[in-house]
Amino acid sequence: MHYKLALLGFGNVGRHLARLLMRKQDELRQRYEITFSVVGIATGRHGAAIDPDGLDLEQALQAYESGHGLEPLSRLPVDDSLDFIHKCGADVLFENSPVNHATGEPAVTHAHTALELGMHVVTANKGTVVHAYRQLTNLAAARGLSFRFESTVMDGAPIFSLFRHNILAAQLKSIRGVLNSTSNLILGVMEQGGSFEEGVRRAQEMGVAETDPSADIDGWDAAIKVAALTTVLMGIPTKPQDVQREGIRAITPEMIAQARADGQRYKLVCSARRVGAAVETRVRPERVGIESPMYGVDGTTSIIQFETDVLGLLSVVETDPGPETTAYGLLADFVNIVT
Ligand SMILES: NC(=O)c1ccc[n+]([C@@H]2O[C@H](COP(=O)([O-])OP(=O)(O)OC[C@H]3O[C@@H](n4cnc5c(N)ncnc54)[C@H](OP(=O)(O)O)[C@@H]3O)[C@@H](O)[C@H]2O)c1
């Protein structure tokens, strides 16, 4: 079966997805009989291109990365991202625009519009999940389509699909994890005797932290992930603002040294615990001992631990994730939808 794909957002994640699609093209055809063409790519400041016969991805990557922009590749004029969605004629829209913690926009409108027009939507954008999960899932179901978002938490590691396909008829009681790479890197640098600022610089040099790393340091990135997990896996709609949140700014080298002396490490711990019909959600620095699976999580590695009524504590650890693993989560969602 042939699918027309559109990429809305061609930043780190969108471009890694393009490269992964090229790399996996033969495998998708041989193993799943899936063929595809990318009929559109749109960005914020680098223009957009639509070609109903399929764009040349190498050429599109080169045009973007050389700073020339995508317009010369387009066979149709494109006014803005909504015009792009209306004109692209895709079967699947990959929405990878920047996250908006406060409202989820414009990604929510992008996803909503694409579903209205009959496209499946696959996204790494957490804003769509915490601000419109139910709305987008219901709309997709009503149209016989899918809205998928595996890459929003723990990059490409299968978290949501684990519960969708494998852990069935289970009650999820609690979640604990280390889900923010920047904070974990900074705490690691401080354990080695470096300062908080050196930790921030290291994370920026590695391309993990933004120029303005406050969303990571103040716990917002972790809070939006907790909100997404709680909303989807526990069925309790939760906004990032609902999560009790404390970042790592107040952690001093003395506190780190004291924890080390006591055989413990500071981690920015994400948690959600069901309490009756409600849920307690929290992001805060905690001291963890060697008995915790979080103790050994270094650098950009992340971990999530599930407590259910049916299994023992179940942990998923992803070592050194990055935009390429995020791209894989998007690809896996696509394959899951169409097979
Ligand atoms: N990086 C990761 O490993 C990772 C992991 C998990 C989830 N995510 C999520 O994935 C999404 C993309 O992340 P990223 O790292 O690729 O971000 P990014 O590098 O900043 O790329 C964002 C892309 O969206 C485009 N864009 C900006 N505003 C837009 C608008 N209004 N309409 C259409 N396109 C717009 C940008 O255009 P320009 O190219 O012109 O700037 C760029 O192509 C985010 O929601 C992020 O939270 C990322």
XYZ file of C-alpha atoms and ligand atoms in Angstrom:
387
model
C 0.000 0.000 0.000
C 1.279 3.472 -0.869
C 1.025 6.370 1.596
C 1.468 10.087 1.050
C 3.241 11.695 3.979
C 3.532 15.343 5.027
C 6.086 16.700 7.499
C 4.987 19.804 9.402
C 8.150 20.895 11.226
C 11.533 20.151 9.669
C 13.778 20.900 12.648
C 15.921 18.390 14.530
C 13.174 15.796 14.710
C 11.610 16.376 11.284
C 14.967 16.113 9.512
C 15.966 12.979 11.439
C 12.615 11.504 10.430
C 13.344 12.321 6.775
C 16.719 10.557 7.032
C 15.181 7.565 8.796
C 12.443 7.280 6.160
C 15.126 7.143 3.462
C 17.137 4.570 5.415
C 14.103 2.348 6.093
C 12.451 2.670 2.681
C 13.463 -0.791 1.405
C 12.792 -2.465 4.752
C 9.275 -0.994 4.919
C 8.530 -2.264 1.425
C 9.993 -5.735 1.968
C 8.645 -6.417 5.468
C 5.319 -4.567 5.428
C 4.588 -3.819 1.765
C 4.513 -0.135 2.684
C 5.670 2.379 0.106
C 5.490 6.122 0.615
C 6.162 9.504 -0.891
C 6.656 12.721 1.058
C 4.276 15.137 -0.652
C 4.879 18.137 1.599
C 7.278 19.707 4.094
C 6.541 22.891 6.042
C 8.594 24.973 8.469
C 8.221 28.203 10.418
C 10.897 30.377 8.805
C 12.331 28.185 6.021
C 9.299 28.075 3.785
C 7.245 25.091 2.653
C 7.135 22.796 -0.343
C 4.352 20.675 -1.808
C 4.765 18.249 -4.685
C 1.900 15.789 -5.229
C 4.331 13.463 -7.048
C 6.688 13.346 -4.050
C 9.586 15.524 -2.958
C 13.198 14.442 -3.180
C 14.137 14.217 0.521
C 17.898 14.592 -0.094
C 17.203 17.757 -2.035
C 14.850 19.058 0.663
C 17.439 18.409 3.405
C 20.084 20.162 1.378
C 17.819 23.136 0.640
C 16.955 23.503 4.320
C 20.462 22.981 5.678
C 22.105 25.290 3.160
C 19.693 28.018 4.298
C 18.028 28.385 0.882
C 14.620 27.350 2.158
C 12.082 24.968 0.657
C 10.053 27.262 -1.613
C 12.017 26.545 -4.826
C 11.023 22.862 -4.498
C 7.294 23.592 -4.313
C 4.837 23.071 -7.141
C 2.132 25.014 -5.290
C 2.213 28.337 -3.432
C 1.812 27.889 0.352
C 0.649 30.782 2.568
C 1.031 29.301 6.057
C 0.885 26.042 7.988
C -2.920 25.710 7.758
C -2.859 26.406 4.041
C -0.141 23.722 3.835
C -2.335 21.155 5.603
C -5.274 21.947 3.328
C -3.224 21.687 0.147
C -0.750 18.872 0.835
C -3.130 15.967 0.121
C -1.337 13.621 2.537
C -2.639 10.444 4.175
C -0.472 10.986 7.271
C 0.655 14.270 8.847
C 3.750 14.221 11.057
C 3.358 17.252 13.348
C 6.733 18.263 14.805
C 6.479 21.965 15.484
C 7.820 23.450 18.770
C 5.921 22.613 21.941
C 3.744 25.246 23.570
C 3.421 24.256 27.237
C 0.660 26.750 28.004
C -1.885 26.037 25.247
C -0.532 23.373 22.898
C -1.054 25.726 19.944
C -0.593 25.875 17.015
C 0.041 22.108 17.058
C -3.449 21.290 18.371
C -5.066 23.186 15.497
C -2.675 21.559 13.028
C -3.625 18.088 14.273
C -7.339 18.908 14.422
C -7.352 20.294 10.877
C -5.462 17.301 9.486
C -7.872 14.843 11.121
C -10.869 16.820 9.795
C -9.336 16.493 6.336
C -8.967 12.708 6.681
C -5.277 12.360 7.613
C -3.801 10.233 10.389
C -1.727 12.392 12.744
C 1.576 11.339 14.314
C 3.388 13.769 16.590
C 6.278 14.225 19.011
C 4.668 17.422 20.297
C 3.613 16.983 23.937
C 1.316 20.027 23.766
C -1.189 18.122 21.638
C -1.474 15.375 24.261
C -1.789 17.447 27.421
C -4.106 20.027 25.894
C -6.242 17.990 23.492
C -5.760 14.232 23.943
C -9.437 13.360 24.328
C -10.613 15.786 21.643
C -8.082 14.571 19.049
C -8.490 10.882 19.909
C -12.294 11.120 19.653
C -12.112 13.038 16.395
C -9.706 10.467 14.963
C -11.947 7.575 16.048
C -15.039 9.227 14.569
C -13.240 9.486 11.229
C -11.713 5.995 11.315
C -8.256 7.549 11.732
C -5.478 7.466 14.329
C -3.831 10.122 16.474
C -0.485 8.767 17.791
C 2.197 10.372 19.950
C 4.681 7.701 21.109
C 7.641 10.074 20.836
C 6.244 12.654 23.241
C 7.657 10.862 26.311
C 10.993 9.015 26.399
C 11.627 9.676 22.718
C 11.163 6.486 20.692
C 10.861 4.032 23.592
C 7.494 2.243 23.525
C 5.586 3.573 26.526
C 2.112 4.388 25.266
C 2.038 1.448 22.850
C 3.175 -0.859 25.664
C -0.076 -0.096 27.467
C -2.157 0.094 24.265
C -1.072 -3.318 22.972
C 0.593 -5.343 25.725
C -0.317 -4.393 29.276
C -4.050 -4.913 28.990
C -6.705 -5.192 31.708
C -4.250 -3.654 34.185
C -4.713 -0.839 36.696
C -1.812 1.584 36.645
C -1.280 2.670 40.250
C 1.807 4.822 40.017
C 4.595 6.038 37.774
C 8.067 7.181 38.788
C 10.913 8.176 36.547
C 13.766 10.391 35.449
C 12.554 11.999 32.248
C 14.553 15.204 31.776
C 18.017 14.809 30.272
C 19.252 18.354 30.892
C 18.597 18.229 34.639
C 20.166 14.804 34.927
C 23.276 15.978 33.075
C 23.612 19.053 35.277
C 23.282 17.015 38.477
C 25.913 14.594 37.113
C 28.368 17.418 36.381
C 27.825 18.782 39.909
C 28.560 15.335 41.356
C 31.909 15.480 39.542
C 32.687 18.781 41.313
C 31.483 21.114 38.531
C 29.180 24.075 39.123
C 25.519 24.379 38.145
C 26.526 26.788 35.339
C 29.134 24.339 34.036
C 26.429 21.679 33.967
C 24.170 23.957 31.926
C 27.033 24.708 29.497
C 27.813 20.985 29.099
C 24.153 20.245 28.320
C 24.095 23.080 25.768
C 27.334 21.910 24.120
C 25.845 18.440 23.757
C 22.770 19.962 22.077
C 20.522 18.626 24.836
C 19.577 21.946 26.460
C 18.042 24.939 24.710
C 19.783 28.335 24.672
C 17.256 29.177 27.379
C 17.301 25.995 29.499
C 14.754 27.233 32.050
C 11.965 24.877 30.866
C 14.240 21.960 31.828
C 15.816 23.426 34.965
C 12.502 24.617 36.406
C 10.823 21.269 35.786
C 8.357 22.315 33.064
C 9.556 19.723 30.542
C 9.294 17.020 33.190
C 5.865 18.311 34.291
C 4.423 18.194 30.785
C 5.652 14.594 30.458
C 4.007 13.644 33.758
C 0.823 15.340 32.556
C 0.917 13.403 29.265
C 1.455 10.072 31.040
C -1.302 10.731 33.574
C -3.746 11.920 30.932
C -3.257 8.945 28.637
C -2.265 6.010 30.848
C -4.367 6.827 33.911
C -7.242 8.454 32.014
C -7.123 11.551 34.238
C -6.803 14.766 32.210
C -3.847 16.669 33.653
C -2.232 19.937 32.585
C 1.439 20.754 33.242
C 0.221 23.543 35.519
C -1.576 20.927 37.687
C 1.677 19.116 38.474
C 3.391 20.103 41.756
C 6.681 21.315 40.392
C 10.077 22.086 41.836
C 13.145 22.268 39.562
C 16.830 21.845 40.384
C 17.879 25.498 40.816
C 18.022 25.230 44.604
C 20.352 22.209 44.610
C 23.803 23.271 45.873
C 27.170 21.483 45.588
C 26.998 20.995 49.383
C 23.667 19.167 49.097
C 25.083 16.953 46.335
C 28.192 16.192 48.417
C 26.089 15.347 51.481
C 23.915 12.985 49.450
C 27.042 11.315 48.044
C 28.450 10.915 51.545
C 25.200 9.180 52.536
C 25.413 6.838 49.509
C 22.650 8.642 47.625
C 22.251 10.730 44.470
C 19.947 13.617 43.587
C 17.597 12.945 40.699
C 14.809 15.122 39.309
C 12.051 12.611 39.956
C 8.767 12.637 38.041
C 5.883 10.891 39.752
C 2.167 10.256 39.516
C 0.207 8.264 42.080
C -3.463 7.366 41.863
C -5.381 8.368 44.984
C -9.004 7.222 44.722
C -10.449 8.797 41.595
C -7.747 11.475 41.570
C -4.019 11.550 40.987
C -1.119 13.216 42.789
C 1.461 14.399 40.291
C 4.859 15.803 41.155
C 8.251 16.810 39.793
C 10.933 17.476 42.387
C 14.568 16.718 43.194
C 14.807 13.670 45.440
C 17.661 11.731 46.988
C 17.620 8.138 45.759
C 19.628 5.225 47.121
C 21.320 2.357 45.359
C 18.208 0.186 45.781
C 16.364 2.431 43.287
C 16.699 1.745 39.542
C 16.933 5.534 39.152
C 20.264 5.591 41.031
C 22.291 4.316 38.070
C 20.690 6.559 35.444
C 23.438 8.832 34.132
C 23.677 11.593 31.563
C 20.868 11.762 29.034
C 19.560 8.273 29.817
C 15.968 8.164 31.039
C 13.936 5.678 33.015
C 10.311 5.084 33.843
C 8.918 2.661 36.396
C 5.319 1.433 36.442
C 3.423 0.005 39.408
C 0.333 -1.933 38.336
C -2.106 -4.330 40.015
C -0.896 -7.215 37.868
C 2.901 -7.078 37.419
C 5.845 -6.465 39.678
C 7.495 -3.060 39.329
C 8.237 -2.721 35.634
C 10.985 -0.387 34.405
C 11.839 0.840 30.932
C 15.291 2.394 30.535
C 16.391 4.188 27.393
C 20.115 4.761 27.102
C 21.252 7.991 25.454
C 18.138 8.889 23.462
C 18.226 11.715 20.912
C 16.352 13.126 17.929
C 17.114 9.949 15.972
C 15.261 7.834 18.540
C 12.426 10.370 18.564
C 12.249 9.942 14.787
C 12.031 6.185 15.270
C 9.020 6.581 17.597
C 7.278 8.532 14.843
C 8.114 5.892 12.249
C 6.931 3.105 14.558
C 3.626 4.952 15.107
C 3.171 5.227 11.342
C 3.870 1.520 10.780
C 1.564 0.597 13.678
C -1.258 2.659 12.225
C -1.120 1.236 8.728
C -0.358 -2.429 9.386
N 14.503 17.062 19.933
C 14.055 15.928 20.495
O 14.810 14.961 20.669
C 12.618 15.779 20.891
C 12.235 14.694 21.689
C 10.885 14.492 21.990
C 9.946 15.406 21.527
N 10.344 16.500 20.780
C 9.326 17.423 20.301
O 9.324 17.394 18.867
C 8.945 18.676 18.358
C 10.015 19.152 17.390
O 11.267 19.263 18.090
P 12.588 19.736 17.355
O 13.709 19.449 18.281
O 12.602 19.211 15.964
O 12.341 21.322 17.290
P 13.020 22.363 16.308
O 14.367 21.873 15.899
O 12.871 23.701 16.941
O 12.096 22.314 14.976
C 10.800 22.819 14.957
C 10.322 22.899 13.523
O 9.018 23.473 13.492
C 8.996 24.587 12.610
N 8.001 25.542 13.078
C 8.110 26.505 14.019
N 6.945 27.145 14.171
C 6.092 26.605 13.272
C 4.751 26.868 12.912
N 4.041 27.819 13.512
N 4.188 26.127 11.930
C 4.897 25.153 11.304
N 6.172 24.855 11.612
C 6.751 25.582 12.576
C 10.409 25.117 12.628
O 10.646 25.934 11.513
P 12.133 26.475 11.176
O 12.853 25.255 10.666
O 11.928 27.468 10.087
O 12.669 27.011 12.436
C 11.185 23.802 12.622
O 11.244 23.277 11.318
C 8.770 19.587 19.583
O 7.413 19.665 19.912
C 9.569 18.876 20.665
O 9.091 19.167 21.955
C 11.652 16.683 20.461
